[in-house]
Amino acid sequence: MSANLEKIKIRIDELRSQIERHNRKYHEEDAPEITDAEFDNLKTELKKLEKKYPELDSPDSPTHKVGGAARRDFAKVQHSVRMISLDNAFSKDDMRDFENRAKRALKITEIPWSYFAEYKMDGLAVELVYQSGTLVKASTRGDGAVGEDITANLLALPSIPKKLKKSVSFEARGEIFIEIDDFEKLNKKRVAEDEPAFANPRNAAAGSLRQLDPKITASRPLKIFCYGLGLPMDCKAQTQSELLEFFNEQGLPINSSSHVCKNLDDFLKFYDQTVKKRDKLPYQIDGVVAKINEFKFQEKLGTTSNHPRWAVAFKFEAPMAVTTLENIEVQVGRTGTLTPVAVLAPVNVGGVTVSSASLHNEDEIARLDVRIGDVVEIIRSGDVIPKVIGVREAERKNKKLREFKMPELCPSCGSKVLKEEEMVGRRCPNTTHCPAQVEGRLIHFASKDALNMEGVGPQWIAQFIHKKWVNLPSDFFSLTAEQLLTLDRMGEKLAAKIIGAIQSSRTTTLGRAIYGLGIPHIGETLAHKISEHLEDLPAFLKISREDLLHIEDVGEIVVDSLISFRREYADEIKKLHRLLTLEKKKKVSGPWSGMNFVLTGTLEQMTRSQAEKKIEELGGTCQSSVTKSTSVLIVGEDAGSKLDKAKKLGIEIWDEKKLLSKI
Ligand code: IVH
């Protein structure tokens, strides 16, 4: 692989793991860290790179998957019909493209259909299964194929009909949401009871729904609007508007603002009207969905692996506010990257006060042509992190503006910063002693996906560093409750909890330990992949350059980074070896013991990780690439080069149906 391609690959891996992480944060943990728009930007960048470098595309890329994976705490429910998501449109042109694509797919010149316009509710999709008029099962979307069983929770909710008007069977789909007033009341109550407030109504709805105690769900003001079908069974509707009528007749709540539109122009008018009244609605919506109304055309158009070809969500622009950029500060991350951050005069954006926003890097500052003192436009699309999107140049007259230059010296340690060729960012090279990097690394080591020291967050870590108790990861394990008790706002209970969390984090896996080291260019996925080839940390110190290069996805840049890191931190890694107990994945014996499996392409009925889990439960081993030792290759849709290689080597090939029947 050329050095340039390797750099692209690293960026692609980085984007994939960021997208997976934010997907998890949003869908599974109800705690988004970035705005929807920023999330869309990450996905767009990844899609572009995968299109430009098809050799780096992969069927398990998040661009080919639907959404969150099922949470562990609930029983799983396999949906009879996959719950896919909607594709997005961001402009009227995108809407016209959508219509043209449908026209081309059906090889027609005139449009024979009407559109059904529905609000895109900002909540959580659920499926309700009614049998002979009784609610028998309710589930979340999960990853689209398998969701969580939330029947008990929905049975406890007064707003969900348990019995229909008639003894009919069908699977209804809809959105669970919380109205804005109810959300504000709920948050006030939570704050008064010293519980963390929900970030927005969507997260409040998701958090309320996924309660293991149905009584808690029942006490939350959750509502539902139904808008779709799984298996139709007794439902004879032929159009989307008939479907909503049917739901209504059966007593299921529907959104009465929905509207039949003669054609696309009619839909666009409805969209414009909705934009105007959006702020006055009692609930949050983030767009208007256009659905081709007649089911016969929906069926003809079908779906891609992720989206229907007969519907699209025309998203709203994010709420915007205007304020003054008072300063630009530079933050130093754990790998030394310098990030400029806009310091803003506090301003309300879509209901939240914003006083800072990331400017990403100097290219972004140049692109925006933003100067200190400028009046800038800020967006915050429903969620957390705000973004500067533009400058009001007309307001520059008679203003003293200051151009911003990235510092030549690291603001944390004063070292001369490096600007690597072809890289947009700047980096502080003082890896070992730069206080900002030390702090970033320690926060990373303790974080959820690394050692997972619950309750050991950035505020506490900053204090531990200030007291000079910790400098390297291994120092965490020498902290004592007595020490902690000398800190402000620390009680005996909390000190015991923190020490307990630190000590129990010592039993971990090699993958988490390697990831926790925070080696530049080695993200979570790669750390776990590398760990599969190693016994323990001493082996990590010894593994040769050649052996590293044999590991899938490991190239020269990663190896250079790993080798220089382990050279510098060899003593610390040895110390961690003495302190940590590394658990091995337990090998299960079963009918497939001794058999090696490789998966390729997209599976329909289950996700790749579910398939791998199933194989391992039966004693099989999953490999990442086809070799002579592979026993079976499992192929999904769009299988790539692995299939060719398996054919060449004469390896047994199963499709998904065969895998399921064998399971
Ligand atoms: S239809 C095959 N209609 O948006 C079409 N979805 O990105 C499936 N949503 O998972 C969805 N309002 O959570 C549909 N009126 C509406 C909707 C809606 C909100 C959500 C739903 C879905 C996501 C799709």
XYZ file of C-alpha atoms and ligand atoms in Angstrom:
687
model
C 0.000 0.000 0.000
C 1.419 3.435 -0.902
C 2.037 5.894 1.931
C -0.730 8.150 0.622
C -3.242 5.300 0.457
C -2.222 4.258 3.922
C -2.933 7.768 5.219
C -6.367 7.643 3.581
C -6.962 4.245 5.157
C -6.076 5.615 8.581
C -8.517 8.491 8.065
C -11.208 6.027 6.911
C -10.648 3.842 9.993
C -10.742 6.912 12.194
C -14.021 8.052 10.598
C -15.532 4.583 10.905
C -14.695 4.268 14.560
C -15.906 7.836 15.270
C -19.185 7.142 13.457
C -19.677 3.825 15.287
C -18.945 5.562 18.592
C -21.359 8.433 17.962
C -23.965 5.976 16.708
C -23.615 4.132 20.004
C -23.760 7.369 21.986
C -26.927 8.417 20.167
C -28.836 5.185 19.730
C -27.744 3.156 22.702
C -26.609 5.527 25.416
C -28.989 8.433 24.748
C -26.063 10.797 25.214
C -24.983 12.356 21.906
C -21.709 14.282 21.940
C -21.950 15.925 18.531
C -24.692 17.609 16.543
C -26.672 15.776 13.872
C -25.078 18.038 11.256
C -21.568 17.132 12.428
C -22.525 13.486 12.405
C -23.796 13.863 8.834
C -20.484 15.556 7.921
C -18.484 12.584 9.213
C -20.683 10.215 7.220
C -20.444 12.340 4.078
C -16.639 12.484 4.319
C -16.476 8.704 4.777
C -18.893 8.034 1.902
C -16.816 10.290 -0.371
C -13.552 8.538 0.522
C -15.112 5.097 0.076
C -16.413 6.134 -3.325
C -13.063 7.565 -4.392
C -11.069 4.601 -3.056
C -13.369 1.592 -3.607
C -10.506 -0.725 -2.642
C -10.799 0.651 0.900
C -14.584 0.253 1.091
C -15.875 -2.518 3.303
C -19.299 -4.095 3.746
C -19.091 -3.577 7.520
C -18.529 0.136 7.161
C -21.127 2.117 9.144
C -22.149 3.704 5.822
C -23.732 0.341 4.959
C -25.501 -0.216 8.287
C -28.787 1.040 9.677
C -28.241 2.374 13.205
C -27.688 1.345 16.824
C -27.234 -2.203 18.049
C -29.559 -3.757 20.609
C -28.702 -3.020 24.246
C -27.666 -5.909 26.373
C -30.141 -5.531 29.200
C -33.287 -6.438 27.257
C -34.394 -9.663 25.612
C -33.906 -9.524 21.852
C -36.712 -9.449 19.314
C -36.155 -10.377 15.700
C -38.301 -8.101 13.511
C -40.323 -10.017 10.921
C -39.595 -7.233 8.434
C -36.355 -5.237 8.867
C -36.834 -1.759 10.318
C -34.807 0.365 7.945
C -34.294 4.102 8.157
C -35.033 6.962 5.786
C -32.540 8.603 3.470
C -32.172 12.355 3.974
C -32.654 15.285 1.608
C -31.310 18.718 2.526
C -32.575 20.851 -0.351
C -35.346 21.101 -2.930
C -32.836 19.854 -5.497
C -32.220 16.765 -3.378
C -35.997 16.213 -3.380
C -36.118 16.498 -7.172
C -33.205 14.041 -7.404
C -35.159 11.643 -5.218
C -38.150 11.827 -7.547
C -35.974 11.452 -10.654
C -34.279 8.390 -9.198
C -37.684 6.783 -8.588
C -38.789 7.718 -12.100
C -35.655 6.222 -13.629
C -35.960 3.052 -11.539
C -39.467 2.463 -12.914
C -38.478 3.623 -16.418
C -41.356 6.112 -16.645
C -41.578 9.700 -17.850
C -44.801 10.876 -16.155
C -45.312 10.580 -12.413
C -48.335 8.383 -11.681
C -48.235 8.714 -7.868
C -49.186 11.180 -5.173
C -47.134 11.929 -2.061
C -48.074 11.552 1.561
C -46.389 14.199 3.719
C -45.737 13.397 7.385
C -43.785 15.189 10.072
C -40.504 13.526 10.881
C -40.964 13.085 14.605
C -37.740 13.406 16.608
C -38.198 10.411 18.858
C -37.588 6.703 18.857
C -38.967 4.101 16.421
C -40.881 1.165 17.917
C -42.837 -1.788 16.611
C -46.130 -2.877 18.163
C -47.407 -6.367 17.334
C -51.167 -6.834 17.690
C -52.690 -10.270 17.521
C -56.483 -10.604 17.361
C -56.778 -7.032 18.632
C -54.366 -7.427 21.592
C -50.888 -5.919 22.017
C -48.623 -8.950 22.384
C -45.144 -7.616 21.698
C -43.381 -4.257 21.529
C -39.793 -3.660 20.511
C -37.306 -0.931 19.662
C -35.629 -0.747 16.270
C -32.197 -1.842 17.569
C -29.959 -2.457 14.577
C -32.919 -2.877 12.227
C -32.906 -6.693 12.246
C -33.045 -7.265 16.019
C -34.461 -4.863 18.594
C -35.080 -4.882 22.332
C -38.151 -6.362 23.909
C -39.904 -3.444 25.624
C -43.332 -5.098 25.847
C -43.577 -4.732 29.639
C -42.732 -1.024 29.403
C -45.295 -0.264 26.721
C -47.987 -2.310 28.455
C -47.471 0.003 31.437
C -47.841 3.191 29.341
C -51.322 4.712 29.415
C -50.906 6.315 25.950
C -50.463 2.939 24.150
C -53.677 1.020 23.314
C -53.502 -2.531 24.696
C -56.714 -3.527 22.889
C -57.791 -2.408 19.420
C -61.338 -1.621 18.357
C -61.562 -4.877 16.359
C -60.023 -8.331 16.651
C -57.395 -7.754 13.954
C -53.727 -8.729 13.649
C -50.900 -6.595 12.205
C -47.529 -5.055 13.092
C -47.637 -1.277 13.507
C -44.610 0.998 13.601
C -44.421 4.450 15.040
C -42.427 7.031 16.914
C -42.375 7.411 20.690
C -41.735 10.995 21.765
C -42.084 13.483 24.611
C -43.719 16.872 24.123
C -41.514 19.908 24.802
C -43.488 21.134 27.852
C -43.431 17.678 29.405
C -39.689 17.412 28.704
C -38.999 20.679 30.506
C -41.081 19.615 33.509
C -39.325 16.250 33.623
C -35.882 17.889 33.527
C -36.778 20.372 36.279
C -37.827 17.485 38.469
C -34.651 15.562 37.701
C -32.409 18.509 38.513
C -34.316 19.064 41.791
C -33.658 15.415 42.647
C -29.941 15.718 41.781
C -30.235 13.584 38.674
C -28.629 14.612 35.379
C -30.916 16.469 32.980
C -31.643 14.925 29.565
C -29.955 16.705 26.639
C -33.157 16.974 24.577
C -36.675 15.471 24.275
C -35.457 12.642 22.038
C -32.968 11.456 24.625
C -35.546 11.830 27.354
C -37.914 9.602 25.353
C -35.198 7.031 24.656
C -33.991 7.017 28.260
C -37.547 6.678 29.563
C -38.398 3.845 27.226
C -35.335 1.743 27.926
C -35.949 1.431 31.639
C -35.586 -1.994 33.129
C -38.364 -1.087 35.586
C -41.652 -0.555 33.655
C -42.971 1.582 36.539
C -40.423 4.268 35.651
C -41.479 4.211 31.987
C -45.135 4.434 33.037
C -44.391 7.585 35.053
C -42.903 9.399 32.036
C -45.120 11.405 29.648
C -44.375 9.309 26.541
C -46.644 9.532 23.487
C -46.761 7.733 20.152
C -47.715 8.485 16.554
C -48.022 5.438 14.285
C -46.841 5.773 10.692
C -45.886 2.402 9.235
C -46.330 -1.352 8.938
C -44.238 -4.425 9.582
C -46.284 -7.459 8.508
C -49.689 -6.206 7.264
C -51.665 -9.434 8.073
C -55.267 -8.209 8.431
C -54.529 -4.667 7.289
C -55.880 -4.168 3.773
C -54.785 -0.545 3.249
C -53.503 0.173 -0.269
C -52.076 3.626 0.384
C -50.256 5.409 3.208
C -53.298 7.630 3.810
C -55.571 4.555 4.078
C -53.058 3.030 6.490
C -53.308 6.018 8.827
C -57.114 5.906 8.574
C -56.980 2.225 9.491
C -54.744 2.958 12.516
C -57.115 5.699 13.558
C -60.157 3.416 13.288
C -58.381 0.853 15.463
C -57.658 3.478 18.134
C -53.926 3.895 17.434
C -52.698 7.522 17.694
C -51.674 9.137 14.399
C -50.407 12.605 13.574
C -53.381 14.485 12.132
C -51.096 17.064 10.450
C -50.227 14.524 7.739
C -51.326 15.502 4.264
C -51.868 14.001 0.780
C -49.975 16.022 -1.867
C -50.863 15.812 -5.563
C -47.240 16.172 -6.668
C -43.765 17.194 -5.531
C -44.486 20.941 -5.786
C -47.444 20.414 -3.503
C -45.181 18.579 -1.064
C -42.594 21.387 -1.182
C -45.362 23.899 -0.334
C -46.370 21.763 2.644
C -42.680 21.688 3.676
C -42.396 25.509 3.502
C -45.557 25.918 5.596
C -44.201 23.440 8.140
C -40.886 25.331 8.413
C -42.898 28.435 9.375
C -44.951 26.767 12.078
C -42.331 24.369 13.344
C -41.426 26.432 16.430
C -45.049 26.571 17.522
C -45.579 22.807 17.511
C -45.856 21.121 20.913
C -43.226 18.504 19.943
C -39.872 18.509 18.142
C -39.714 17.499 14.508
C -36.569 17.513 12.397
C -38.016 17.415 8.900
C -40.926 16.392 6.728
C -41.124 12.883 5.267
C -42.307 12.434 1.678
C -43.751 8.975 1.084
C -45.052 7.808 -2.268
C -48.647 7.270 -1.234
C -49.650 4.185 -3.253
C -48.321 0.846 -1.953
C -48.200 -0.642 -5.456
C -45.478 1.878 -6.400
C -43.728 1.426 -3.047
C -43.527 -2.306 -3.757
C -42.242 -1.792 -7.287
C -39.505 0.552 -6.037
C -38.475 -1.608 -3.076
C -35.566 -0.727 -0.801
C -31.784 -0.519 -0.802
C -30.063 -2.302 2.087
C -30.589 0.789 4.270
C -33.439 2.891 2.909
C -36.749 2.650 1.063
C -36.588 4.025 -2.501
C -40.152 5.308 -2.063
C -39.660 7.700 0.830
C -37.228 10.383 1.923
C -36.895 12.756 4.885
C -36.508 16.419 3.869
C -34.562 17.664 6.915
C -34.794 21.184 8.339
C -31.819 23.445 8.527
C -30.402 23.585 12.015
C -31.482 26.515 14.241
C -29.076 29.421 13.818
C -28.015 32.369 15.977
C -25.704 35.333 15.494
C -23.086 36.430 18.022
C -19.589 37.918 18.393
C -16.442 35.853 18.240
C -14.563 37.229 21.236
C -11.429 35.129 20.995
C -9.908 31.971 19.599
C -8.248 29.677 22.112
C -6.152 26.650 21.263
C -6.683 23.298 22.964
C -4.135 20.487 22.922
C -5.493 16.938 22.642
C -4.025 13.703 23.994
C -2.046 12.997 20.823
C -0.771 16.568 20.715
C -3.160 17.873 18.040
C -3.867 21.594 18.376
C -7.534 22.551 17.955
C -8.679 26.173 17.711
C -11.854 26.854 19.699
C -14.082 29.914 19.227
C -14.877 31.826 22.409
C -18.298 33.383 21.800
C -20.426 36.035 23.481
C -23.063 33.754 25.061
C -26.060 33.337 22.769
C -29.222 31.261 22.768
C -29.286 28.745 19.897
C -32.427 26.631 19.637
C -33.090 26.876 23.379
C -29.536 26.339 24.668
C -26.935 28.935 25.677
C -23.746 28.529 23.686
C -20.416 30.182 24.551
C -17.845 28.157 22.615
C -17.542 26.137 19.417
C -14.787 24.100 17.804
C -13.165 25.597 14.710
C -11.458 22.251 13.944
C -8.203 23.470 12.303
C -6.575 26.391 10.523
C -7.958 25.312 7.131
C -11.459 25.653 8.525
C -10.592 29.126 9.878
C -9.268 30.093 6.441
C -12.327 28.619 4.720
C -14.650 30.632 6.957
C -12.293 33.625 6.773
C -13.174 34.270 10.389
C -11.391 36.921 12.481
C -11.474 37.733 16.170
C -14.189 40.377 16.703
C -16.308 39.135 13.772
C -20.058 38.645 13.985
C -20.545 34.943 13.279
C -23.414 32.553 12.607
C -23.730 29.562 14.914
C -25.830 26.434 14.480
C -26.732 23.700 16.905
C -28.870 21.066 15.313
C -30.928 19.842 18.234
C -28.076 18.311 20.179
C -24.911 19.276 21.920
C -21.844 20.679 20.174
C -22.282 23.983 18.302
C -20.553 25.016 15.108
C -19.527 28.291 13.467
C -20.941 28.227 9.932
C -20.195 31.677 8.585
C -19.209 35.312 9.045
C -21.451 38.384 8.609
C -19.060 40.378 6.462
C -21.469 43.322 6.231
C -20.956 43.894 9.952
C -17.194 44.264 9.666
C -17.251 48.019 8.936
C -15.522 50.204 11.561
C -14.656 47.183 13.653
C -11.228 46.364 14.954
C -10.691 42.805 13.825
C -7.732 40.606 14.615
C -6.576 37.841 12.304
C -5.860 34.597 14.058
C -2.642 32.663 13.549
C -2.055 29.199 14.919
C 0.652 29.459 17.587
C 4.212 28.405 16.802
C 4.558 27.207 20.399
C 2.334 24.730 22.220
C 0.006 26.699 24.548
C 0.306 23.978 27.169
C 4.082 23.298 27.315
C 5.741 25.886 25.077
C 7.362 23.364 22.700
C 7.743 24.345 19.054
C 4.763 22.870 17.212
C 5.086 20.739 14.087
C 3.113 21.149 10.908
C 3.289 17.882 9.068
C 3.212 17.968 5.314
C -0.166 17.071 3.801
C -1.721 17.209 7.261
C -4.169 19.992 8.021
C -3.380 20.119 11.719
C -0.472 21.057 13.933
C 0.977 18.920 16.654
C 2.917 19.431 19.838
C 5.854 16.972 19.696
C 6.426 16.921 23.468
C 4.505 13.663 23.856
C 5.873 12.711 27.265
C 5.843 15.949 29.242
C 3.234 18.257 27.683
C 0.687 18.676 30.528
C -2.287 18.790 28.142
C -1.238 15.531 26.493
C -0.547 13.858 29.838
C -4.031 14.851 31.017
C -5.654 13.752 27.747
C -3.929 10.368 27.901
C -4.993 9.764 31.483
C -8.603 10.703 30.690
C -8.453 8.344 27.711
C -6.962 5.493 29.765
C -9.794 5.734 32.317
C -12.556 6.143 29.703
C -15.396 3.747 29.022
C -14.000 1.960 25.969
C -10.519 1.672 27.498
C -10.106 0.655 31.178
C -13.649 1.820 31.996
C -12.980 3.344 35.448
C -16.520 4.326 36.220
C -16.843 7.744 37.885
C -13.179 8.695 37.213
C -13.955 11.618 34.903
C -11.935 14.605 33.614
C -12.642 16.828 36.639
C -11.224 14.346 39.122
C -8.293 13.453 36.876
C -7.360 17.165 36.587
C -7.232 17.317 40.375
C -5.143 14.123 40.667
C -2.638 15.657 38.229
C -2.637 18.978 40.039
C -1.771 17.158 43.264
C 1.003 15.315 41.342
C -0.531 11.952 42.296
C -0.795 10.699 38.728
C 1.360 11.255 35.679
C 1.306 7.865 33.973
C -1.631 5.420 33.699
C -0.076 2.977 36.190
C -0.162 5.742 38.859
C -3.964 5.406 39.083
C -3.538 2.069 40.834
C -1.531 3.572 43.715
C -4.227 6.113 44.630
C -5.715 5.627 48.102
C -9.040 6.607 49.636
C -7.151 8.640 52.263
C -5.552 10.732 49.532
C -8.878 11.306 47.789
C -10.483 12.425 51.052
C -8.233 15.478 51.075
C -9.962 16.774 47.905
C -12.816 19.278 47.914
C -16.318 17.826 47.552
C -15.068 14.300 48.244
C -16.866 12.151 50.812
C -16.005 8.722 52.170
C -18.615 6.982 50.049
C -17.453 8.605 46.834
C -13.767 7.987 47.618
C -14.494 4.296 48.224
C -16.474 4.150 44.983
C -13.663 5.713 42.936
C -10.971 3.483 44.431
C -13.256 0.468 43.899
C -13.752 1.405 40.237
C -10.002 1.862 39.721
C -9.156 -1.450 41.334
C -11.819 -3.419 39.474
C -10.652 -1.910 36.173
C -7.416 -3.882 36.664
C -9.167 -6.955 35.329
C -9.499 -6.098 31.679
C -8.624 -7.345 28.189
C -5.438 -6.877 26.194
C -7.415 -4.992 23.513
C -8.669 -2.444 26.051
C -5.198 -2.069 27.546
C -3.591 -1.402 24.131
C -6.376 1.006 23.189
C -6.051 2.685 26.600
C -2.382 3.485 25.969
C -3.604 6.044 23.447
C -1.014 5.306 20.748
C -1.387 7.777 17.857
C -3.108 6.135 14.843
C -4.301 3.143 16.883
C -8.027 3.428 17.497
C -10.323 0.984 19.234
C -10.861 -1.437 16.344
C -7.195 -1.653 15.456
C -6.159 -2.104 19.107
C -8.490 -5.079 19.398
C -7.278 -6.532 16.109
C -3.639 -6.271 17.225
C -4.503 -7.841 20.578
C -5.864 -10.937 18.813
C -2.321 -11.707 17.680
C -0.715 -11.326 21.098
C -0.662 -13.175 24.389
C 0.059 -10.316 26.771
C 1.782 -6.936 27.181
C 5.353 -8.364 27.110
C 4.433 -9.841 23.706
C 3.254 -6.382 22.692
C 6.733 -5.098 23.568
C 8.402 -7.843 21.550
C 6.343 -8.348 18.399
C 8.454 -7.635 15.327
C 7.806 -5.078 12.612
C 7.304 -7.925 10.089
C 4.752 -9.723 12.261
C 2.911 -6.466 12.876
C 2.731 -5.801 9.148
C 1.022 -9.161 8.662
C -1.937 -8.037 10.775
C -4.899 -6.885 8.700
C -5.162 -3.072 8.447
C -1.701 -2.503 9.929
C 0.622 -0.517 7.645
C 3.935 1.315 7.964
C 2.466 4.416 9.645
C 0.764 2.378 12.355
C 3.881 0.256 12.908
C 6.141 3.324 13.158
C 3.775 4.887 15.642
C 3.492 1.703 17.718
C 7.233 1.067 17.777
C 8.216 4.579 18.763
C 5.480 4.622 21.420
C 6.506 1.313 23.005
C 10.165 2.337 22.944
C 9.337 5.462 24.904
C 6.913 3.780 27.299
C 8.518 0.345 27.712
C 8.885 0.727 31.494
C 5.297 1.888 31.872
C 4.028 -1.028 29.768
C 6.027 -3.460 31.953
C 4.519 -1.849 35.038
C 1.028 -2.209 33.606
C 1.771 -5.866 32.873
C 2.389 -6.390 36.601
C -0.705 -4.437 37.624
C -3.329 -5.675 35.168
C -5.014 -9.058 34.971
C -5.772 -9.667 31.340
C -8.753 -11.879 30.631
C -8.788 -14.095 27.605
C -11.922 -14.580 25.553
C -13.059 -17.963 26.858
C -12.986 -20.617 24.181
C -16.294 -22.434 24.026
C -16.379 -26.004 22.811
C -19.233 -27.016 20.558
C -20.119 -28.643 17.258
C -18.007 -26.126 15.331
C -14.867 -26.409 17.501
C -11.794 -26.373 15.304
C -13.609 -24.706 12.407
C -12.518 -21.264 11.199
C -15.079 -18.882 9.708
C -14.740 -15.706 7.682
C -17.666 -13.375 6.985
C -17.948 -11.135 3.949
C -20.652 -8.891 2.493
C -23.795 -7.597 4.207
C -26.084 -10.052 5.961
C -29.848 -9.454 5.821
C -31.169 -11.161 8.953
C -28.448 -10.309 11.432
C -25.511 -8.026 11.881
C -21.995 -9.274 11.429
C -21.281 -9.181 15.164
C -24.416 -11.203 15.905
C -23.297 -13.807 13.374
C -19.788 -13.883 14.877
C -21.226 -14.289 18.352
C -23.424 -17.174 17.227
C -20.449 -18.885 15.530
C -18.332 -18.512 18.654
C -21.158 -19.849 20.836
C -21.076 -22.990 18.701
C -17.325 -23.330 19.234
C -16.193 -21.832 15.903
C -13.464 -19.204 15.475
C -13.950 -16.065 13.392
C -11.057 -14.851 11.287
C -10.718 -11.524 9.552
C -9.250 -12.783 6.275
C -9.403 -15.894 4.126
C -6.353 -18.165 4.482
C -5.658 -21.852 3.914
C -6.828 -22.483 7.486
C -10.322 -21.084 6.770
C -13.020 -23.772 6.887
C -16.056 -21.794 5.710
C -16.633 -18.427 4.054
C -20.032 -16.909 4.802
C -21.163 -14.566 2.056
C -23.747 -11.817 2.324
C -24.770 -9.290 -0.307
C -22.025 -7.459 -2.232
C -19.266 -9.893 -1.272
C -15.852 -8.714 -2.446
C -12.381 -10.138 -2.981
C -12.653 -12.601 -0.083
C -15.111 -14.628 -2.161
C -12.673 -14.841 -5.096
C -9.871 -15.905 -2.803
C -12.030 -18.559 -1.104
C -13.053 -19.953 -4.496
C -9.408 -20.136 -5.541
C -8.491 -21.993 -2.360
C -11.497 -24.327 -2.725
C -12.971 -23.261 0.623
C -16.561 -24.169 1.491
C -18.970 -21.286 0.900
C -22.263 -20.736 2.747
C -24.841 -18.072 2.072
C -26.848 -16.551 4.918
C -29.716 -19.025 4.494
C -27.333 -21.934 4.879
C -25.710 -20.344 7.940
C -29.128 -19.882 9.556
C -30.184 -23.442 8.806
C -26.885 -24.763 10.235
C -27.306 -22.648 13.358
S -41.031 5.947 8.085
C -39.132 2.604 5.795
N -42.186 8.103 9.029
O -37.171 8.395 11.238
C -39.482 3.887 6.440
N -40.135 7.422 10.010
O -34.761 7.600 9.473
C -39.307 3.874 7.873
N -39.399 8.834 11.851
O -36.552 5.074 12.178
C -39.632 5.056 8.629
N -41.086 10.236 11.820
O -37.577 6.662 13.879
C -41.136 7.274 9.120
N -43.315 9.969 9.788
C -42.292 9.152 9.874
C -41.284 9.323 10.834
C -40.206 8.436 10.857
C -39.961 9.912 12.418
C -38.110 8.261 12.263
C -38.147 6.795 12.604
C -37.274 6.114 11.627
C -36.372 7.244 11.211
C -35.920 6.967 9.800
